Amino acid sequence: MDQGPKNTPKIVIIGAGLSGILMGIQLLKEGIKTFEILEMGESVGGTWRDNTYPGLCCDVPAHAYSYTFEPNWKWRGVHAEGHEIREYFEHCADKYGLKPFLHFNTRVNRITREDDAWTIATEDGLLRRADIVVSCMGWLVYPKSPEIMGLENFTGQYFHSACWDHTVSLDGKRVGVIGTGSSAIQITSALVERVAHFSLFQRTPAWILQNAQKPRPDWLRGLQRKIPILAKLSGRIQQLNMERNFSSALSGNRKTMSVLESVCQNNLDKVRDPELKKKLTPNYSVGCKRIVISNTFYDSIQQPNAQLVTDNIQHIEPGGVRTRDGRLHELDVMIFATGFHTMDYIRNMTITGVQGQNLRDVWADGAQALRSICIAGFPNLFMIGGPHSPLGNFPITGLSETQVRYVMHFIRMIKRGKVRTVTAKLSAQDQYNEMLRNALKGTVWDSGCSSWYLNAKGQPAIYPFTPKQYRKDLCRPDFTEFEMSSS
């Protein structure tokens, strides 16, 4: 690794998804080349590399899912398909010169604070030393597969939606999908017309919002290619539209929430069969769980060869799934669309702090950080997308840009020799998290449903205010919240 100027810190970034690429780009813009990006996969892209299931599409409008400094004219629809997003991040990594800094198939399993620096151990047996570690691992990383009795007896084929097996033929088969989150909804719409029989095993129905998906005309794409500012302007408009409507509703604006509820209900009213509609109607408030975006799901689940199964699964047999009503649902292929370990920020990793404390033990009662980014007792360790990040009410690209800008304040100070280490004060961290817990009481996320926004104690682990407020909170650090050492 290039040693660089005397005060230029050595930095290790963990993850080459959306946030890791962004972090690398900002370091290069700052003139810092003493960094490495360690990625456990074989290429950049994160969840958009790993997920390749049929129907994969982003629920955020494409221009709003782009970096603000790199508008993209190529999007073929208002909402981008998965492969387009992967190609976009590959383009950004190439354009901004990240290739020399990327290390693929490099899984970090231990990070230890010793001798005033971090030691990073990877599965290949190598040890790296760094002044700063930035975790950009994301939330949709480790698939969560259901523990169902008898799975090993199934004679068909099965896999998780995030590990799609493209060698398995689905056409003309009896296919079952377990789950009713965003992935399951998209898969349903993509597969019903291809298979002989489709069974969707639902534990909890989702509120489903129609999107504005439609092809973008070639003339518009061509115009944005010639005049890039138009693509950037489109992203800004899409972001503002989301914040003024969707985000404000989830953050407590009763007027916009009423509109959101009405739109979701109107979409649900497409279901003609009263019994099926009853099964598809959630018993929780709109927004308590992540809202799913789809124009086609309700039409798909009403097709003659489609079936919604709401009886609990009892066990799996060689020929399919047996539900508690005694019925055997015969299947050739079974797909688990059962989500991820979203709130396990350090899964498969051990992080040891300055006094030998294990971060997993520190977080035994729930993950906490200051401003979602810094952790008391773990100097110069920063997290992009850490605890209580605004996952439910903020486009992820905007969230990452806001947090990366915040972290760059400290990195510049370290680079210029003003400080050597930055650590969150425990008192400030406790005060911040207590404020969030109090603010979350009575919000839609605290209204009683089970969602991936909840931590192990069943408490919402999310930011309860508006995106505008979040940007204000992280505009610049309040240095009284930190312990900073120059020696």
mmCIF file of N, CA and C in Angstrom, residues 89-188:
data_model
loop_
_atom_site.group_PDB
_atom_site.id
_atom_site.type_symbol
_atom_site.label_atom_id
_atom_site.label_comp_id
_atom_site.label_asym_id
_atom_site.label_seq_id
_atom_site.Cartn_x
_atom_site.Cartn_y
_atom_site.Cartn_z
ATOM 1 N N PHE A 89 -22.933 0.811 -10.757
ATOM 2 C CA PHE A 89 -21.868 0.863 -9.756
ATOM 3 C C PHE A 89 -20.539 0.359 -10.321
ATOM 4 N N GLU A 90 -20.588 -0.588 -11.237
ATOM 5 C CA GLU A 90 -19.364 -1.004 -11.921
ATOM 6 C C GLU A 90 -18.786 0.159 -12.717
ATOM 7 N N HIS A 91 -19.666 0.907 -13.393
ATOM 8 C CA HIS A 91 -19.248 2.089 -14.149
ATOM 9 C C HIS A 91 -18.587 3.116 -13.234
ATOM 10 N N CYS A 92 -19.195 3.369 -12.077
ATOM 11 C CA CYS A 92 -18.646 4.366 -11.151
ATOM 12 C C CYS A 92 -17.279 3.936 -10.627
ATOM 13 N N ALA A 93 -17.136 2.661 -10.288
ATOM 14 C CA ALA A 93 -15.842 2.168 -9.799
ATOM 15 C C ALA A 93 -14.757 2.337 -10.859
ATOM 16 N N ASP A 94 -15.117 2.076 -12.118
ATOM 17 C CA ASP A 94 -14.154 2.219 -13.214
ATOM 18 C C ASP A 94 -13.843 3.692 -13.488
ATOM 19 N N LYS A 95 -14.877 4.491 -13.605
ATOM 20 C CA LYS A 95 -14.689 5.897 -13.976
ATOM 21 C C LYS A 95 -13.832 6.646 -12.970
ATOM 22 N N TYR A 96 -14.039 6.364 -11.691
ATOM 23 C CA TYR A 96 -13.337 7.127 -10.658
ATOM 24 C C TYR A 96 -12.059 6.444 -10.184
ATOM 25 N N GLY A 97 -11.621 5.422 -10.895
ATOM 26 C CA GLY A 97 -10.293 4.851 -10.666
ATOM 27 C C GLY A 97 -10.130 4.026 -9.414
ATOM 28 N N LEU A 98 -11.146 3.248 -9.056
ATOM 29 C CA LEU A 98 -11.069 2.463 -7.824
ATOM 30 C C LEU A 98 -10.413 1.096 -8.000
ATOM 31 N N LYS A 99 -10.213 0.650 -9.220
ATOM 32 C CA LYS A 99 -9.713 -0.708 -9.444
ATOM 33 C C LYS A 99 -8.439 -1.034 -8.661
ATOM 34 N N PRO A 100 -7.440 -0.140 -8.623
ATOM 35 C CA PRO A 100 -6.213 -0.485 -7.891
ATOM 36 C C PRO A 100 -6.415 -0.684 -6.394
ATOM 37 N N PHE A 101 -7.530 -0.211 -5.862
ATOM 38 C CA PHE A 101 -7.749 -0.237 -4.421
ATOM 39 C C PHE A 101 -8.685 -1.374 -3.985
ATOM 40 N N LEU A 102 -9.225 -2.098 -4.954
ATOM 41 C CA LEU A 102 -10.211 -3.137 -4.675
ATOM 42 C C LEU A 102 -9.544 -4.498 -4.500
ATOM 43 N N HIS A 103 -9.994 -5.214 -3.461
ATOM 44 C CA HIS A 103 -9.520 -6.579 -3.217
ATOM 45 C C HIS A 103 -10.755 -7.471 -3.078
ATOM 46 N N PHE A 104 -11.004 -8.296 -4.089
ATOM 47 C CA PHE A 104 -12.190 -9.146 -4.097
ATOM 48 C C PHE A 104 -11.906 -10.490 -3.426
ATOM 49 N N ASN A 105 -12.995 -11.201 -3.129
ATOM 50 C CA ASN A 105 -12.906 -12.504 -2.456
ATOM 51 C C ASN A 105 -12.058 -12.398 -1.190
ATOM 52 N N THR A 106 -12.227 -11.292 -0.493
ATOM 53 C CA THR A 106 -11.460 -11.007 0.721
ATOM 54 C C THR A 106 -12.441 -10.735 1.854
ATOM 55 N N ARG A 107 -12.683 -11.745 2.648
ATOM 56 C CA ARG A 107 -13.667 -11.641 3.734
ATOM 57 C C ARG A 107 -12.972 -11.293 5.046
ATOM 58 N N VAL A 108 -13.403 -10.223 5.685
ATOM 59 C CA VAL A 108 -12.862 -9.815 6.983
ATOM 60 C C VAL A 108 -13.550 -10.627 8.081
ATOM 61 N N ASN A 109 -12.751 -11.208 8.964
ATOM 62 C CA ASN A 109 -13.370 -11.934 10.076
ATOM 63 C C ASN A 109 -12.983 -11.397 11.454
ATOM 64 N N ARG A 110 -11.972 -10.523 11.510
ATOM 65 C CA ARG A 110 -11.597 -9.981 12.815
ATOM 66 C C ARG A 110 -10.970 -8.602 12.654
ATOM 67 N N ILE A 111 -11.394 -7.666 13.521
ATOM 68 C CA ILE A 111 -10.826 -6.317 13.562
ATOM 69 C C ILE A 111 -10.473 -6.030 15.023
ATOM 70 N N THR A 112 -9.223 -5.714 15.280
ATOM 71 C CA THR A 112 -8.753 -5.578 16.655
ATOM 72 C C THR A 112 -7.998 -4.264 16.825
ATOM 73 N N ARG A 113 -8.335 -3.544 17.882
ATOM 74 C CA ARG A 113 -7.621 -2.312 18.206
ATOM 75 C C ARG A 113 -6.418 -2.661 19.074
ATOM 76 N N GLU A 114 -5.222 -2.407 18.569
ATOM 77 C CA GLU A 114 -4.004 -2.692 19.325
ATOM 78 C C GLU A 114 -2.896 -1.759 18.857
ATOM 79 N N ASP A 115 -2.100 -1.295 19.825
ATOM 80 C CA ASP A 115 -0.985 -0.392 19.539
ATOM 81 C C ASP A 115 -1.443 0.840 18.755
ATOM 82 N N ASP A 116 -2.561 1.411 19.180
ATOM 83 C CA ASP A 116 -3.082 2.662 18.624
ATOM 84 C C ASP A 116 -3.433 2.584 17.143
ATOM 85 N N ALA A 117 -3.761 1.395 16.660
ATOM 86 C CA ALA A 117 -4.205 1.235 15.269
ATOM 87 C C ALA A 117 -5.107 0.010 15.208
ATOM 88 N N TRP A 118 -5.669 -0.215 14.037
ATOM 89 C CA TRP A 118 -6.524 -1.376 13.838
ATOM 90 C C TRP A 118 -5.767 -2.466 13.081
ATOM 91 N N THR A 119 -5.921 -3.698 13.555
ATOM 92 C CA THR A 119 -5.422 -4.861 12.827
ATOM 93 C C THR A 119 -6.620 -5.566 12.212
ATOM 94 N N ILE A 120 -6.582 -5.740 10.920
ATOM 95 C CA ILE A 120 -7.699 -6.350 10.191
ATOM 96 C C ILE A 120 -7.247 -7.716 9.688
ATOM 97 N N ALA A 121 -7.916 -8.761 10.146
ATOM 98 C CA ALA A 121 -7.584 -10.124 9.749
ATOM 99 C C ALA A 121 -8.629 -10.628 8.769
ATOM 100 N N THR A 122 -8.175 -11.214 7.666
ATOM 101 C CA THR A 122 -9.078 -11.753 6.653
ATOM 102 C C THR A 122 -8.942 -13.269 6.581
ATOM 103 N N GLU A 123 -9.921 -13.901 5.952
ATOM 104 C CA GLU A 123 -9.961 -15.359 5.920
ATOM 105 C C GLU A 123 -8.776 -15.977 5.190
ATOM 106 N N ASP A 124 -8.115 -15.203 4.341
ATOM 107 C CA ASP A 124 -6.956 -15.733 3.632
ATOM 108 C C ASP A 124 -5.698 -15.753 4.493
ATOM 109 N N GLY A 125 -5.822 -15.335 5.765
ATOM 110 C CA GLY A 125 -4.702 -15.375 6.688
ATOM 111 C C GLY A 125 -3.863 -14.121 6.742
ATOM 112 N N LEU A 126 -4.170 -13.130 5.903
ATOM 113 C CA LEU A 126 -3.392 -11.894 5.888
ATOM 114 C C LEU A 126 -3.829 -10.949 6.993
ATOM 115 N N LEU A 127 -2.887 -10.160 7.474
ATOM 116 C CA LEU A 127 -3.163 -9.123 8.464
ATOM 117 C C LEU A 127 -2.835 -7.772 7.853
ATOM 118 N N ARG A 128 -3.703 -6.816 8.058
ATOM 119 C CA ARG A 128 -3.482 -5.449 7.590
ATOM 120 C C ARG A 128 -3.543 -4.513 8.782
ATOM 121 N N ARG A 129 -2.792 -3.430 8.710
ATOM 122 C CA ARG A 129 -2.831 -2.407 9.750
ATOM 123 C C ARG A 129 -3.438 -1.135 9.160
ATOM 124 N N ALA A 130 -4.283 -0.499 9.914
ATOM 125 C CA ALA A 130 -4.940 0.712 9.424
ATOM 126 C C ALA A 130 -5.155 1.690 10.562
ATOM 127 N N ASP A 131 -5.071 2.972 10.239
ATOM 128 C CA ASP A 131 -5.402 4.006 11.214
ATOM 129 C C ASP A 131 -6.909 4.157 11.359
ATOM 130 N N ILE A 132 -7.622 3.920 10.256
ATOM 131 C CA ILE A 132 -9.073 4.117 10.209
ATOM 132 C C ILE A 132 -9.716 2.924 9.532
ATOM 133 N N VAL A 133 -10.845 2.488 10.073
ATOM 134 C CA VAL A 133 -11.663 1.453 9.429
ATOM 135 C C VAL A 133 -13.048 2.034 9.190
ATOM 136 N N VAL A 134 -13.550 1.857 7.972
ATOM 137 C CA VAL A 134 -14.907 2.302 7.632
ATOM 138 C C VAL A 134 -15.696 1.075 7.185
ATOM 139 N N SER A 135 -16.714 0.733 7.940
ATOM 140 C CA SER A 135 -17.568 -0.416 7.595
ATOM 141 C C SER A 135 -18.680 0.038 6.665
ATOM 142 N N CYS A 136 -18.713 -0.549 5.480
ATOM 143 C CA CYS A 136 -19.747 -0.249 4.478
ATOM 144 C C CYS A 136 -20.420 -1.545 4.046
ATOM 145 N N MET A 137 -20.793 -2.359 5.011
ATOM 146 C CA MET A 137 -21.253 -3.721 4.701
ATOM 147 C C MET A 137 -22.712 -3.794 4.288
ATOM 148 N N GLY A 138 -23.496 -2.775 4.583
ATOM 149 C CA GLY A 138 -24.890 -2.805 4.153
ATOM 150 C C GLY A 138 -25.764 -3.687 5.028
ATOM 151 N N TRP A 139 -27.039 -3.789 4.625
ATOM 152 C CA TRP A 139 -28.027 -4.527 5.415
ATOM 153 C C TRP A 139 -28.472 -5.811 4.724
ATOM 154 N N LEU A 140 -28.550 -5.790 3.407
ATOM 155 C CA LEU A 140 -29.061 -6.948 2.671
ATOM 156 C C LEU A 140 -27.884 -7.791 2.193
ATOM 157 N N VAL A 141 -27.198 -8.393 3.164
ATOM 158 C CA VAL A 141 -25.959 -9.106 2.887
ATOM 159 C C VAL A 141 -26.104 -10.601 3.142
ATOM 160 N N TYR A 142 -26.538 -10.948 4.340
ATOM 161 C CA TYR A 142 -26.598 -12.356 4.726
ATOM 162 C C TYR A 142 -28.040 -12.847 4.691
ATOM 163 N N PRO A 143 -28.370 -13.730 3.742
ATOM 164 C CA PRO A 143 -29.744 -14.236 3.624
ATOM 165 C C PRO A 143 -30.180 -14.984 4.875
ATOM 166 N N LYS A 144 -31.449 -14.840 5.181
ATOM 167 C CA LYS A 144 -32.034 -15.542 6.320
ATOM 168 C C LYS A 144 -32.950 -16.649 5.789
ATOM 169 N N SER A 145 -32.544 -17.873 5.989
ATOM 170 C CA SER A 145 -33.346 -19.011 5.529
ATOM 171 C C SER A 145 -34.196 -19.544 6.672
ATOM 172 N N PRO A 146 -35.419 -19.962 6.381
ATOM 173 C CA PRO A 146 -36.305 -20.442 7.445
ATOM 174 C C PRO A 146 -35.869 -21.808 7.956
ATOM 175 N N GLU A 147 -36.096 -22.043 9.221
ATOM 176 C CA GLU A 147 -35.824 -23.359 9.808
ATOM 177 C C GLU A 147 -37.138 -24.131 9.838
ATOM 178 N N ILE A 148 -37.328 -24.974 8.839
ATOM 179 C CA ILE A 148 -38.574 -25.729 8.698
ATOM 180 C C ILE A 148 -38.263 -27.212 8.781
ATOM 181 N N MET A 149 -38.958 -27.896 9.637
ATOM 182 C CA MET A 149 -38.714 -29.318 9.833
ATOM 183 C C MET A 149 -38.942 -30.099 8.544
ATOM 184 N N GLY A 150 -38.008 -30.964 8.224
ATOM 185 C CA GLY A 150 -38.146 -31.842 7.070
ATOM 186 C C GLY A 150 -37.571 -31.314 5.783
ATOM 187 N N LEU A 151 -36.943 -30.148 5.824
ATOM 188 C CA LEU A 151 -36.411 -29.562 4.595
ATOM 189 C C LEU A 151 -35.448 -30.514 3.890
ATOM 190 N N GLU A 152 -34.659 -31.233 4.678
ATOM 191 C CA GLU A 152 -33.666 -32.136 4.085
ATOM 192 C C GLU A 152 -34.309 -33.291 3.326
ATOM 193 N N ASN A 153 -35.607 -33.510 3.538
ATOM 194 C CA ASN A 153 -36.293 -34.617 2.867
ATOM 195 C C ASN A 153 -36.865 -34.237 1.504
ATOM 196 N N PHE A 154 -36.885 -32.942 1.207
ATOM 197 C CA PHE A 154 -37.495 -32.483 -0.041
ATOM 198 C C PHE A 154 -36.717 -33.023 -1.238
ATOM 199 N N THR A 155 -37.406 -33.644 -2.163
ATOM 200 C CA THR A 155 -36.738 -34.251 -3.321
ATOM 201 C C THR A 155 -36.620 -33.288 -4.507
ATOM 202 N N GLY A 156 -37.281 -32.149 -4.397
ATOM 203 C CA GLY A 156 -37.143 -31.148 -5.444
ATOM 204 C C GLY A 156 -35.919 -30.279 -5.201
ATOM 205 N N GLN A 157 -35.903 -29.131 -5.792
ATOM 206 C CA GLN A 157 -34.776 -28.204 -5.648
ATOM 207 C C GLN A 157 -35.229 -26.969 -4.889
ATOM 208 N N TYR A 158 -34.335 -26.406 -4.105
ATOM 209 C CA TYR A 158 -34.692 -25.230 -3.312
ATOM 210 C C TYR A 158 -33.471 -24.333 -3.148
ATOM 211 N N PHE A 159 -33.733 -23.037 -2.964
ATOM 212 C CA PHE A 159 -32.671 -22.056 -2.761
ATOM 213 C C PHE A 159 -33.289 -20.760 -2.251
ATOM 214 N N HIS A 160 -32.445 -19.878 -1.729
ATOM 215 C CA HIS A 160 -32.889 -18.564 -1.270
ATOM 216 C C HIS A 160 -32.926 -17.615 -2.463
ATOM 217 N N SER A 161 -33.829 -16.660 -2.429
ATOM 218 C CA SER A 161 -33.965 -15.718 -3.546
ATOM 219 C C SER A 161 -32.692 -14.916 -3.772
ATOM 220 N N ALA A 162 -31.883 -14.705 -2.720
ATOM 221 C CA ALA A 162 -30.641 -13.956 -2.863
ATOM 222 C C ALA A 162 -29.508 -14.822 -3.396
ATOM 223 N N CYS A 163 -29.742 -16.112 -3.541
ATOM 224 C CA CYS A 163 -28.732 -17.050 -4.078
ATOM 225 C C CYS A 163 -29.390 -17.816 -5.220
ATOM 226 N N TRP A 164 -29.962 -17.093 -6.152
ATOM 227 C CA TRP A 164 -30.779 -17.705 -7.201
ATOM 228 C C TRP A 164 -29.963 -18.695 -8.032
ATOM 229 N N ASP A 165 -30.518 -19.889 -8.194
ATOM 230 C CA ASP A 165 -29.865 -20.939 -8.981
ATOM 231 C C ASP A 165 -30.432 -20.908 -10.398
ATOM 232 N N HIS A 166 -29.699 -20.298 -11.308
ATOM 233 C CA HIS A 166 -30.181 -20.135 -12.677
ATOM 234 C C HIS A 166 -30.071 -21.419 -13.491
ATOM 235 N N THR A 167 -29.485 -22.460 -12.913
ATOM 236 C CA THR A 167 -29.447 -23.753 -13.615
ATOM 237 C C THR A 167 -30.748 -24.519 -13.447
ATOM 238 N N VAL A 168 -31.580 -24.090 -12.516
ATOM 239 C CA VAL A 168 -32.850 -24.774 -12.249
ATOM 240 C C VAL A 168 -33.913 -24.271 -13.222
ATOM 241 N N SER A 169 -34.495 -25.183 -13.950
ATOM 242 C CA SER A 169 -35.571 -24.830 -14.883
ATOM 243 C C SER A 169 -36.880 -24.644 -14.118
ATOM 244 N N LEU A 170 -37.566 -23.552 -14.404
ATOM 245 C CA LEU A 170 -38.829 -23.259 -13.732
ATOM 246 C C LEU A 170 -40.035 -23.375 -14.655
ATOM 247 N N ASP A 171 -39.822 -23.252 -15.934
ATOM 248 C CA ASP A 171 -40.923 -23.271 -16.884
ATOM 249 C C ASP A 171 -41.683 -24.590 -16.807
ATOM 250 N N GLY A 172 -43.001 -24.471 -16.620
ATOM 251 C CA GLY A 172 -43.844 -25.652 -16.564
ATOM 252 C C GLY A 172 -43.770 -26.419 -15.263
ATOM 253 N N LYS A 173 -43.105 -25.867 -14.260
ATOM 254 C CA LYS A 173 -42.940 -26.559 -12.978
ATOM 255 C C LYS A 173 -43.955 -26.064 -11.945
ATOM 256 N N ARG A 174 -44.042 -26.821 -10.856
ATOM 257 C CA ARG A 174 -44.830 -26.409 -9.687
ATOM 258 C C ARG A 174 -43.869 -25.714 -8.736
ATOM 259 N N VAL A 175 -44.072 -24.406 -8.587
ATOM 260 C CA VAL A 175 -43.118 -23.576 -7.839
ATOM 261 C C VAL A 175 -43.794 -22.988 -6.613
ATOM 262 N N GLY A 176 -43.080 -23.031 -5.492
ATOM 263 C CA GLY A 176 -43.566 -22.412 -4.267
ATOM 264 C C GLY A 176 -42.592 -21.365 -3.767
ATOM 265 N N VAL A 177 -43.111 -20.225 -3.367
ATOM 266 C CA VAL A 177 -42.292 -19.162 -2.786
ATOM 267 C C VAL A 177 -42.755 -18.932 -1.355
ATOM 268 N N ILE A 178 -41.819 -18.960 -0.431
ATOM 269 C CA ILE A 178 -42.117 -18.727 0.981
ATOM 270 C C ILE A 178 -41.703 -17.304 1.323
ATOM 271 N N GLY A 179 -42.672 -16.489 1.733
ATOM 272 C CA GLY A 179 -42.405 -15.095 2.061
ATOM 273 C C GLY A 179 -43.295 -14.162 1.258
ATOM 274 N N THR A 180 -43.532 -12.967 1.793
ATOM 275 C CA THR A 180 -44.346 -11.978 1.077
ATOM 276 C C THR A 180 -43.773 -10.575 1.214
ATOM 277 N N GLY A 181 -42.439 -10.484 1.274
ATOM 278 C CA GLY A 181 -41.785 -9.190 1.240
ATOM 279 C C GLY A 181 -41.571 -8.743 -0.197
ATOM 280 N N SER A 182 -40.723 -7.756 -0.373
ATOM 281 C CA SER A 182 -40.519 -7.179 -1.695
ATOM 282 C C SER A 182 -40.025 -8.207 -2.709
ATOM 283 N N SER A 183 -39.058 -9.035 -2.321
ATOM 284 C CA SER A 183 -38.524 -10.035 -3.253
ATOM 285 C C SER A 183 -39.607 -11.006 -3.685
ATOM 286 N N ALA A 184 -40.388 -11.495 -2.728
ATOM 287 C CA ALA A 184 -41.443 -12.467 -3.046
ATOM 288 C C ALA A 184 -42.486 -11.867 -3.977
ATOM 289 N N ILE A 185 -42.836 -10.607 -3.756
ATOM 290 C CA ILE A 185 -43.835 -9.938 -4.594
ATOM 291 C C ILE A 185 -43.317 -9.811 -6.024
ATOM 292 N N GLN A 186 -42.054 -9.403 -6.173
ATOM 293 C CA GLN A 186 -41.482 -9.259 -7.509
ATOM 294 C C GLN A 186 -41.348 -10.612 -8.209
ATOM 295 N N ILE A 187 -40.949 -11.635 -7.469
ATOM 296 C CA ILE A 187 -40.804 -12.976 -8.048
ATOM 297 C C ILE A 187 -42.158 -13.503 -8.503
ATOM 298 N N THR A 188 -43.181 -13.266 -7.699
ATOM 299 C CA THR A 188 -44.530 -13.715 -8.063
ATOM 300 C C THR A 188 -44.943 -13.143 -9.412
#
